[in-house]
């Protein structure tokens, strides 16, 4: 089959996926990270939250119970982007992105098949917050990306 035919089939399938997504209120299926969040939510029985300003998912029966998902492929690290060390009010907002959740999950996807999850680590927000705080305190930057590896998650 030619590349052009394969591209055409892929586009048709993505259009079908867009229609399905819109039918459940997901307006931007290609939003960065959303498909992986959907894979994780499907495994864990959570409901995805599509707003980038909120947690990643919630309990389907108790919407006030929220979850954060960090994802990476094997050998990588999941991260919280743009965590502020200073000023203090932005630091609190950054740490609240961890605190607001009932659990934080680090999902490792296979490098050769990034639609398939290798393992999911369930992390306590207090532990993640303590590590994020430690790293922010040691950072020479006012804004940092705080990364969490599988090795770190396995060790805690």
Short mmCIF file of N, CA and C in Angstrom, two decimals:
data_model
loop_
_atom_site.label_atom_id
_atom_site.label_comp_id
_atom_site.label_asym_id
_atom_site.label_seq_id
_atom_site.Cartn_x
_atom_site.Cartn_y
_atom_site.Cartn_z
N UNK A 1 0.86 -1.18 0.00
CA UNK A 1 0.00 0.00 0.00
C UNK A 1 0.90 1.24 0.00
N UNK A 2 0.55 2.22 -0.77
CA UNK A 2 1.36 3.43 -0.88
C UNK A 2 1.24 4.28 0.39
N UNK A 3 2.24 5.11 0.59
CA UNK A 3 2.23 6.02 1.74
C UNK A 3 1.02 6.93 1.72
N UNK A 4 0.67 7.41 0.53
CA UNK A 4 -0.47 8.32 0.42
C UNK A 4 -1.76 7.65 0.87
N UNK A 5 -1.94 6.38 0.54
CA UNK A 5 -3.16 5.67 0.95
C UNK A 5 -3.17 5.46 2.46
N UNK A 6 -2.01 5.16 3.02
CA UNK A 6 -1.91 4.98 4.47
C UNK A 6 -2.23 6.30 5.16
N UNK A 7 -1.67 7.41 4.68
CA UNK A 7 -1.95 8.73 5.27
C UNK A 7 -3.44 9.03 5.22
N UNK A 8 -4.06 8.73 4.09
CA UNK A 8 -5.48 8.97 3.93
C UNK A 8 -6.30 8.16 4.93
N UNK A 9 -5.93 6.90 5.13
CA UNK A 9 -6.63 6.07 6.10
C UNK A 9 -6.45 6.61 7.52
N UNK A 10 -5.24 7.02 7.83
CA UNK A 10 -4.96 7.58 9.16
C UNK A 10 -5.82 8.82 9.39
N UNK A 11 -5.86 9.71 8.42
CA UNK A 11 -6.66 10.93 8.55
C UNK A 11 -8.14 10.58 8.75
N UNK A 12 -8.65 9.61 8.03
CA UNK A 12 -10.05 9.20 8.18
C UNK A 12 -10.31 8.65 9.59
N UNK A 13 -9.39 7.85 10.08
CA UNK A 13 -9.55 7.31 11.43
C UNK A 13 -9.49 8.41 12.49
N UNK A 14 -8.59 9.38 12.31
CA UNK A 14 -8.50 10.50 13.25
C UNK A 14 -9.80 11.32 13.20
N UNK A 15 -10.36 11.52 12.02
CA UNK A 15 -11.64 12.23 11.91
C UNK A 15 -12.74 11.49 12.65
N UNK A 16 -12.76 10.17 12.55
CA UNK A 16 -13.74 9.37 13.29
C UNK A 16 -13.51 9.53 14.79
N UNK A 17 -12.25 9.50 15.20
CA UNK A 17 -11.92 9.67 16.61
C UNK A 17 -12.36 11.05 17.10
N UNK A 18 -12.16 12.10 16.28
CA UNK A 18 -12.61 13.44 16.64
C UNK A 18 -14.12 13.47 16.87
N UNK A 19 -14.87 12.82 15.99
CA UNK A 19 -16.33 12.77 16.14
C UNK A 19 -16.72 12.07 17.44
N UNK A 20 -16.07 10.97 17.73
CA UNK A 20 -16.34 10.27 18.99
C UNK A 20 -15.99 11.14 20.19
N UNK A 21 -14.85 11.79 20.13
CA UNK A 21 -14.41 12.64 21.23
C UNK A 21 -15.41 13.78 21.47
N UNK A 22 -15.83 14.42 20.41
CA UNK A 22 -16.80 15.52 20.54
C UNK A 22 -18.11 15.04 21.14
N UNK A 23 -18.48 13.79 20.86
CA UNK A 23 -19.75 13.27 21.38
C UNK A 23 -19.74 13.15 22.91
N UNK A 24 -18.56 13.14 23.52
CA UNK A 24 -18.46 13.10 24.98
C UNK A 24 -17.86 14.39 25.54
N UNK A 25 -17.85 15.45 24.71
CA UNK A 25 -17.43 16.76 25.20
C UNK A 25 -15.96 17.08 25.06
N UNK A 26 -15.20 16.22 24.41
CA UNK A 26 -13.77 16.49 24.21
C UNK A 26 -13.63 17.25 22.90
N UNK A 27 -13.25 18.53 23.00
CA UNK A 27 -13.20 19.38 21.81
C UNK A 27 -11.86 19.35 21.09
N UNK A 28 -10.78 19.03 21.78
CA UNK A 28 -9.46 19.08 21.15
C UNK A 28 -8.71 17.77 21.40
N UNK A 29 -9.06 16.75 20.65
CA UNK A 29 -8.47 15.44 20.84
C UNK A 29 -6.95 15.44 20.71
N UNK A 30 -6.41 16.32 19.88
CA UNK A 30 -4.97 16.35 19.66
C UNK A 30 -4.22 17.27 20.63
N UNK A 31 -4.91 17.71 21.68
CA UNK A 31 -4.27 18.48 22.74
C UNK A 31 -3.11 17.65 23.29
N UNK A 32 -1.93 18.24 23.44
CA UNK A 32 -0.77 17.46 23.90
C UNK A 32 -1.07 16.65 25.17
N UNK A 33 -0.77 15.37 25.12
CA UNK A 33 -0.91 14.49 26.26
C UNK A 33 -2.29 13.88 26.46
N UNK A 34 -3.30 14.40 25.78
CA UNK A 34 -4.67 13.97 26.05
C UNK A 34 -4.91 12.50 25.72
N UNK A 35 -4.40 12.02 24.61
CA UNK A 35 -4.65 10.62 24.25
C UNK A 35 -4.01 9.69 25.28
N UNK A 36 -2.80 10.01 25.71
CA UNK A 36 -2.17 9.17 26.75
C UNK A 36 -2.97 9.24 28.05
N UNK A 37 -3.49 10.41 28.39
CA UNK A 37 -4.33 10.53 29.58
C UNK A 37 -5.57 9.67 29.44
N UNK A 38 -6.13 9.60 28.24
CA UNK A 38 -7.30 8.76 28.01
C UNK A 38 -6.95 7.28 28.17
N UNK A 39 -5.76 6.88 27.72
CA UNK A 39 -5.32 5.49 27.88
C UNK A 39 -5.22 5.16 29.37
N UNK A 40 -4.61 6.05 30.14
CA UNK A 40 -4.44 5.81 31.58
C UNK A 40 -5.80 5.79 32.29
N UNK A 41 -6.64 6.76 31.98
CA UNK A 41 -7.97 6.81 32.60
C UNK A 41 -8.77 5.56 32.30
N UNK A 42 -8.64 5.04 31.09
CA UNK A 42 -9.34 3.82 30.72
C UNK A 42 -8.86 2.64 31.58
N UNK A 43 -7.58 2.55 31.81
CA UNK A 43 -7.01 1.48 32.63
C UNK A 43 -7.47 1.61 34.08
N UNK A 44 -7.43 2.84 34.61
CA UNK A 44 -7.70 3.06 36.03
C UNK A 44 -9.18 3.29 36.35
N UNK A 45 -10.01 3.41 35.33
CA UNK A 45 -11.43 3.65 35.56
C UNK A 45 -11.75 5.07 35.97
N UNK A 46 -10.93 6.02 35.52
CA UNK A 46 -11.15 7.43 35.83
C UNK A 46 -11.85 8.12 34.67
N UNK A 47 -12.27 9.34 34.92
CA UNK A 47 -12.86 10.20 33.89
C UNK A 47 -11.87 11.32 33.59
N UNK A 48 -11.54 11.47 32.31
CA UNK A 48 -10.56 12.49 31.90
C UNK A 48 -11.15 13.88 32.07
N UNK A 49 -10.32 14.81 32.51
CA UNK A 49 -10.65 16.23 32.56
C UNK A 49 -9.83 16.89 31.44
N UNK A 50 -10.49 17.55 30.52
CA UNK A 50 -9.78 18.06 29.34
C UNK A 50 -9.21 19.46 29.52
N UNK A 51 -9.59 20.18 30.54
CA UNK A 51 -9.05 21.52 30.77
C UNK A 51 -7.59 21.42 31.21
N UNK A 52 -6.73 22.23 30.60
CA UNK A 52 -5.31 22.22 30.96
C UNK A 52 -5.06 22.89 32.31
N UNK A 53 -6.02 23.62 32.85
CA UNK A 53 -5.83 24.32 34.13
C UNK A 53 -6.25 23.48 35.33
N UNK A 54 -6.85 22.34 35.07
CA UNK A 54 -7.33 21.48 36.15
C UNK A 54 -6.49 20.21 36.23
N UNK A 55 -6.87 19.33 37.15
CA UNK A 55 -6.22 18.02 37.23
C UNK A 55 -6.48 17.26 35.93
N UNK A 56 -5.82 16.12 35.75
CA UNK A 56 -5.95 15.34 34.51
C UNK A 56 -7.19 14.45 34.48
N UNK A 57 -7.62 13.99 35.67
CA UNK A 57 -8.76 13.07 35.71
C UNK A 57 -9.44 13.18 37.07
N UNK A 58 -10.61 12.54 37.13
CA UNK A 58 -11.36 12.52 38.39
C UNK A 58 -12.06 11.16 38.53
N UNK A 59 -12.47 10.90 39.75
CA UNK A 59 -13.23 9.69 40.03
C UNK A 59 -14.60 9.84 39.36
N UNK A 60 -15.09 8.82 38.65
CA UNK A 60 -16.35 8.98 37.92
C UNK A 60 -17.57 9.20 38.81
N UNK A 61 -17.55 8.70 40.04
CA UNK A 61 -18.69 8.85 40.94
C UNK A 61 -18.52 9.97 41.95
N UNK A 62 -17.29 10.44 42.11
CA UNK A 62 -16.97 11.48 43.10
C UNK A 62 -16.07 12.51 42.43
N UNK A 63 -16.63 13.45 41.68
CA UNK A 63 -15.84 14.39 40.88
C UNK A 63 -14.85 15.25 41.67
N UNK A 64 -15.04 15.37 42.98
CA UNK A 64 -14.11 16.15 43.79
C UNK A 64 -12.80 15.39 44.05
N UNK A 65 -12.77 14.10 43.75
CA UNK A 65 -11.55 13.29 43.89
C UNK A 65 -10.82 13.35 42.56
N UNK A 66 -9.64 14.00 42.56
CA UNK A 66 -8.93 14.23 41.31
C UNK A 66 -7.56 13.56 41.31
N UNK A 67 -7.04 13.40 40.09
CA UNK A 67 -5.78 12.71 39.88
C UNK A 67 -4.92 13.47 38.88
N UNK A 68 -3.63 13.39 39.08
CA UNK A 68 -2.66 13.94 38.12
C UNK A 68 -1.92 12.79 37.48
N UNK A 69 -1.71 12.88 36.17
CA UNK A 69 -0.98 11.85 35.43
C UNK A 69 0.33 12.44 34.91
N UNK A 70 1.41 11.76 35.19
CA UNK A 70 2.70 12.06 34.58
C UNK A 70 3.00 10.90 33.65
N UNK A 71 3.48 11.18 32.46
CA UNK A 71 3.72 10.11 31.49
C UNK A 71 5.09 10.25 30.86
N UNK A 72 5.61 9.09 30.44
CA UNK A 72 6.84 9.07 29.67
C UNK A 72 6.98 7.70 29.03
N UNK A 73 7.90 7.61 28.10
CA UNK A 73 8.21 6.29 27.55
C UNK A 73 9.35 5.71 28.37
N UNK A 74 9.58 4.42 28.21
CA UNK A 74 10.64 3.73 28.95
C UNK A 74 11.94 4.53 28.90
N UNK A 75 12.57 4.66 30.06
CA UNK A 75 13.84 5.38 30.14
C UNK A 75 13.70 6.88 30.27
N UNK A 76 12.48 7.40 30.20
CA UNK A 76 12.26 8.84 30.30
C UNK A 76 11.80 9.25 31.67
N UNK A 77 11.19 10.43 31.74
CA UNK A 77 10.68 10.91 33.02
C UNK A 77 9.41 11.73 32.77
N UNK A 78 8.45 11.57 33.68
CA UNK A 78 7.24 12.38 33.65
C UNK A 78 7.52 13.66 34.41
N UNK A 79 6.91 14.76 33.98
CA UNK A 79 7.27 16.01 34.64
C UNK A 79 6.12 16.97 34.82
N UNK A 80 6.27 17.80 35.83
CA UNK A 80 5.43 18.96 36.04
C UNK A 80 6.16 20.12 35.37
N UNK A 81 5.54 20.71 34.37
CA UNK A 81 6.13 21.84 33.67
C UNK A 81 5.91 23.14 34.43
N UNK A 82 6.83 24.06 34.23
CA UNK A 82 6.70 25.43 34.73
C UNK A 82 6.33 25.50 36.21
N UNK A 83 7.15 24.90 37.03
CA UNK A 83 6.98 24.99 38.48
C UNK A 83 7.81 26.18 38.95
N UNK A 84 7.18 27.10 39.68
CA UNK A 84 7.84 28.32 40.10
C UNK A 84 8.50 28.16 41.47
N UNK A 85 9.74 28.61 41.56
CA UNK A 85 10.43 28.72 42.83
C UNK A 85 10.08 30.06 43.48
N UNK A 86 10.08 31.10 42.68
CA UNK A 86 9.73 32.47 43.07
C UNK A 86 8.80 33.05 42.03
N UNK A 87 7.98 33.98 42.36
CA UNK A 87 7.66 34.54 43.67
C UNK A 87 6.82 33.56 44.50
N UNK A 88 6.72 33.80 45.80
CA UNK A 88 6.05 32.85 46.70
C UNK A 88 4.62 32.48 46.29
N UNK A 89 3.83 33.44 45.79
CA UNK A 89 2.45 33.11 45.42
C UNK A 89 2.41 32.18 44.21
N UNK A 90 3.34 32.34 43.29
CA UNK A 90 3.39 31.43 42.13
C UNK A 90 3.92 30.06 42.55
N UNK A 91 4.81 30.04 43.51
CA UNK A 91 5.30 28.76 44.04
C UNK A 91 4.15 27.97 44.66
N UNK A 92 3.31 28.66 45.45
CA UNK A 92 2.15 28.00 46.06
C UNK A 92 1.20 27.47 45.00
N UNK A 93 0.96 28.26 43.96
CA UNK A 93 0.11 27.80 42.86
C UNK A 93 0.70 26.57 42.19
N UNK A 94 2.01 26.58 42.01
CA UNK A 94 2.69 25.43 41.39
C UNK A 94 2.53 24.18 42.25
N UNK A 95 2.78 24.31 43.53
CA UNK A 95 2.68 23.15 44.43
C UNK A 95 1.23 22.70 44.59
N UNK A 96 0.29 23.62 44.45
CA UNK A 96 -1.13 23.24 44.51
C UNK A 96 -1.53 22.32 43.35
N UNK A 97 -0.80 22.36 42.25
CA UNK A 97 -1.06 21.45 41.14
C UNK A 97 -0.79 20.00 41.57
N UNK A 98 0.02 19.81 42.59
CA UNK A 98 0.27 18.48 43.16
C UNK A 98 -0.72 18.23 44.29
N UNK A 99 -0.84 19.17 45.20
CA UNK A 99 -1.66 19.02 46.41
C UNK A 99 -3.13 18.75 46.14
N UNK A 100 -3.65 19.28 45.06
CA UNK A 100 -5.10 19.20 44.78
C UNK A 100 -5.57 17.78 44.48
N UNK A 101 -4.64 16.86 44.30
CA UNK A 101 -4.98 15.52 43.84
C UNK A 101 -5.01 14.49 44.97
N UNK A 102 -5.88 13.50 44.77
CA UNK A 102 -5.95 12.38 45.69
C UNK A 102 -4.76 11.44 45.48
N UNK A 103 -4.33 11.32 44.22
CA UNK A 103 -3.16 10.51 43.86
C UNK A 103 -2.49 11.15 42.65
N UNK A 104 -1.19 10.87 42.52
CA UNK A 104 -0.44 11.21 41.32
C UNK A 104 0.00 9.88 40.72
N UNK A 105 -0.16 9.74 39.43
CA UNK A 105 0.23 8.50 38.75
C UNK A 105 1.34 8.79 37.75
N UNK A 106 2.37 7.96 37.79
CA UNK A 106 3.43 8.00 36.79
C UNK A 106 3.24 6.79 35.91
N UNK A 107 2.89 7.02 34.65
CA UNK A 107 2.65 5.94 33.69
C UNK A 107 3.82 5.86 32.72
N UNK A 108 4.38 4.66 32.63
CA UNK A 108 5.50 4.41 31.72
C UNK A 108 4.94 3.67 30.51
N UNK A 109 5.13 4.25 29.34
CA UNK A 109 4.68 3.63 28.09
C UNK A 109 5.86 2.93 27.43
N UNK A 110 5.59 1.84 26.74
CA UNK A 110 6.64 1.14 26.02
C UNK A 110 7.22 2.05 24.94
N UNK A 111 8.53 2.04 24.80
CA UNK A 111 9.20 2.88 23.79
C UNK A 111 8.79 2.48 22.38
N UNK A 112 8.59 1.20 22.16
CA UNK A 112 8.26 0.71 20.82
C UNK A 112 6.77 0.78 20.50
N UNK A 113 5.94 0.98 21.52
CA UNK A 113 4.50 1.09 21.30
C UNK A 113 3.96 2.06 22.35
N UNK A 114 3.92 3.33 21.99
CA UNK A 114 3.56 4.35 22.96
C UNK A 114 2.07 4.49 23.20
N UNK A 115 1.30 3.53 22.72
CA UNK A 115 -0.11 3.44 23.08
C UNK A 115 -0.33 2.34 24.13
N UNK A 116 0.73 1.64 24.49
CA UNK A 116 0.63 0.55 25.45
C UNK A 116 1.42 0.89 26.71
N UNK A 117 0.74 0.76 27.84
CA UNK A 117 1.35 1.08 29.14
C UNK A 117 2.13 -0.12 29.65
N UNK A 118 3.36 0.14 30.06
CA UNK A 118 4.21 -0.88 30.67
C UNK A 118 3.85 -1.03 32.15
N UNK A 119 3.78 0.11 32.85
CA UNK A 119 3.50 0.09 34.29
C UNK A 119 2.97 1.46 34.70
N UNK A 120 2.14 1.46 35.74
CA UNK A 120 1.65 2.72 36.32
C UNK A 120 1.99 2.69 37.81
N UNK A 121 2.67 3.74 38.26
CA UNK A 121 3.01 3.89 39.68
C UNK A 121 2.01 4.84 40.33
N UNK A 122 1.42 4.42 41.44
CA UNK A 122 0.50 5.26 42.20
C UNK A 122 1.31 5.94 43.29
N UNK A 123 1.32 7.26 43.28
CA UNK A 123 2.16 8.04 44.19
C UNK A 123 1.30 8.92 45.09
N UNK A 124 1.73 9.05 46.30
CA UNK A 124 1.04 9.95 47.24
C UNK A 124 1.43 11.39 46.94
N UNK A 125 0.46 12.28 46.82
CA UNK A 125 0.78 13.67 46.54
C UNK A 125 1.75 14.29 47.55
N UNK A 126 1.65 13.91 48.81
CA UNK A 126 2.56 14.48 49.81
C UNK A 126 4.01 14.11 49.52
N UNK A 127 4.24 12.90 49.03
CA UNK A 127 5.59 12.45 48.69
C UNK A 127 6.09 13.20 47.45
N UNK A 128 5.23 13.33 46.45
CA UNK A 128 5.59 14.05 45.23
C UNK A 128 5.85 15.52 45.55
N UNK A 129 5.00 16.10 46.37
CA UNK A 129 5.20 17.50 46.76
C UNK A 129 6.51 17.70 47.50
N UNK A 130 6.83 16.80 48.42
CA UNK A 130 8.08 16.92 49.17
C UNK A 130 9.29 16.88 48.23
N UNK A 131 9.25 15.99 47.25
CA UNK A 131 10.36 15.90 46.29
C UNK A 131 10.39 17.13 45.39
N UNK A 132 9.24 17.61 44.95
CA UNK A 132 9.19 18.82 44.12
C UNK A 132 9.72 20.02 44.90
N UNK A 133 9.35 20.13 46.16
CA UNK A 133 9.83 21.22 47.01
C UNK A 133 11.34 21.14 47.17
N UNK A 134 11.84 19.95 47.42
CA UNK A 134 13.29 19.77 47.56
C UNK A 134 14.02 20.22 46.30
N UNK A 135 13.47 19.84 45.16
CA UNK A 135 14.13 20.20 43.89
C UNK A 135 14.01 21.68 43.58
N UNK A 136 12.85 22.27 43.89
CA UNK A 136 12.72 23.71 43.69
C UNK A 136 13.70 24.47 44.58
N UNK A 137 13.83 24.05 45.82
CA UNK A 137 14.75 24.71 46.75
C UNK A 137 16.19 24.66 46.25
N UNK A 138 16.56 23.58 45.57
CA UNK A 138 17.94 23.41 45.09
C UNK A 138 18.16 24.02 43.70
N UNK A 139 17.09 24.38 43.02
CA UNK A 139 17.21 24.89 41.66
C UNK A 139 17.79 26.31 41.65
N UNK A 140 18.58 26.58 40.64
CA UNK A 140 19.12 27.93 40.47
C UNK A 140 18.18 28.78 39.61
N UNK A 141 17.11 28.18 39.11
CA UNK A 141 16.15 28.89 38.25
C UNK A 141 14.88 29.24 39.02
N UNK A 142 14.26 30.32 38.64
CA UNK A 142 12.97 30.69 39.24
C UNK A 142 11.84 29.82 38.73
N UNK A 143 11.98 29.27 37.51
CA UNK A 143 10.99 28.38 36.91
C UNK A 143 11.71 27.10 36.50
N UNK A 144 11.16 25.96 36.90
CA UNK A 144 11.79 24.67 36.59
C UNK A 144 10.75 23.68 36.11
N UNK A 145 11.23 22.68 35.38
CA UNK A 145 10.44 21.50 35.07
C UNK A 145 10.92 20.44 36.05
N UNK A 146 10.01 19.90 36.83
CA UNK A 146 10.35 18.91 37.85
C UNK A 146 10.02 17.52 37.30
N UNK A 147 11.05 16.70 37.10
CA UNK A 147 10.89 15.39 36.47
C UNK A 147 10.95 14.27 37.50
N UNK A 148 10.17 13.22 37.21
CA UNK A 148 10.12 12.04 38.06
C UNK A 148 10.34 10.81 37.19
N UNK A 149 11.36 10.03 37.52
CA UNK A 149 11.71 8.84 36.74
C UNK A 149 11.07 7.59 37.32
N UNK A 150 11.07 6.55 36.53
CA UNK A 150 10.58 5.26 37.01
C UNK A 150 11.45 4.77 38.17
N UNK A 151 12.74 4.98 38.07
CA UNK A 151 13.65 4.57 39.15
C UNK A 151 13.26 5.24 40.47
N UNK A 152 12.95 6.54 40.42
CA UNK A 152 12.54 7.27 41.61
C UNK A 152 11.22 6.69 42.15
N UNK A 153 10.25 6.49 41.27
CA UNK A 153 8.93 5.99 41.69
C UNK A 153 9.04 4.59 42.29
N UNK A 154 9.89 3.75 41.73
CA UNK A 154 10.08 2.39 42.24
C UNK A 154 10.70 2.43 43.64
N UNK A 155 11.57 3.41 43.87
CA UNK A 155 12.32 3.47 45.13
C UNK A 155 11.52 4.00 46.31
N UNK A 156 10.44 4.72 46.04
CA UNK A 156 9.71 5.32 47.17
C UNK A 156 8.67 4.38 47.75
#
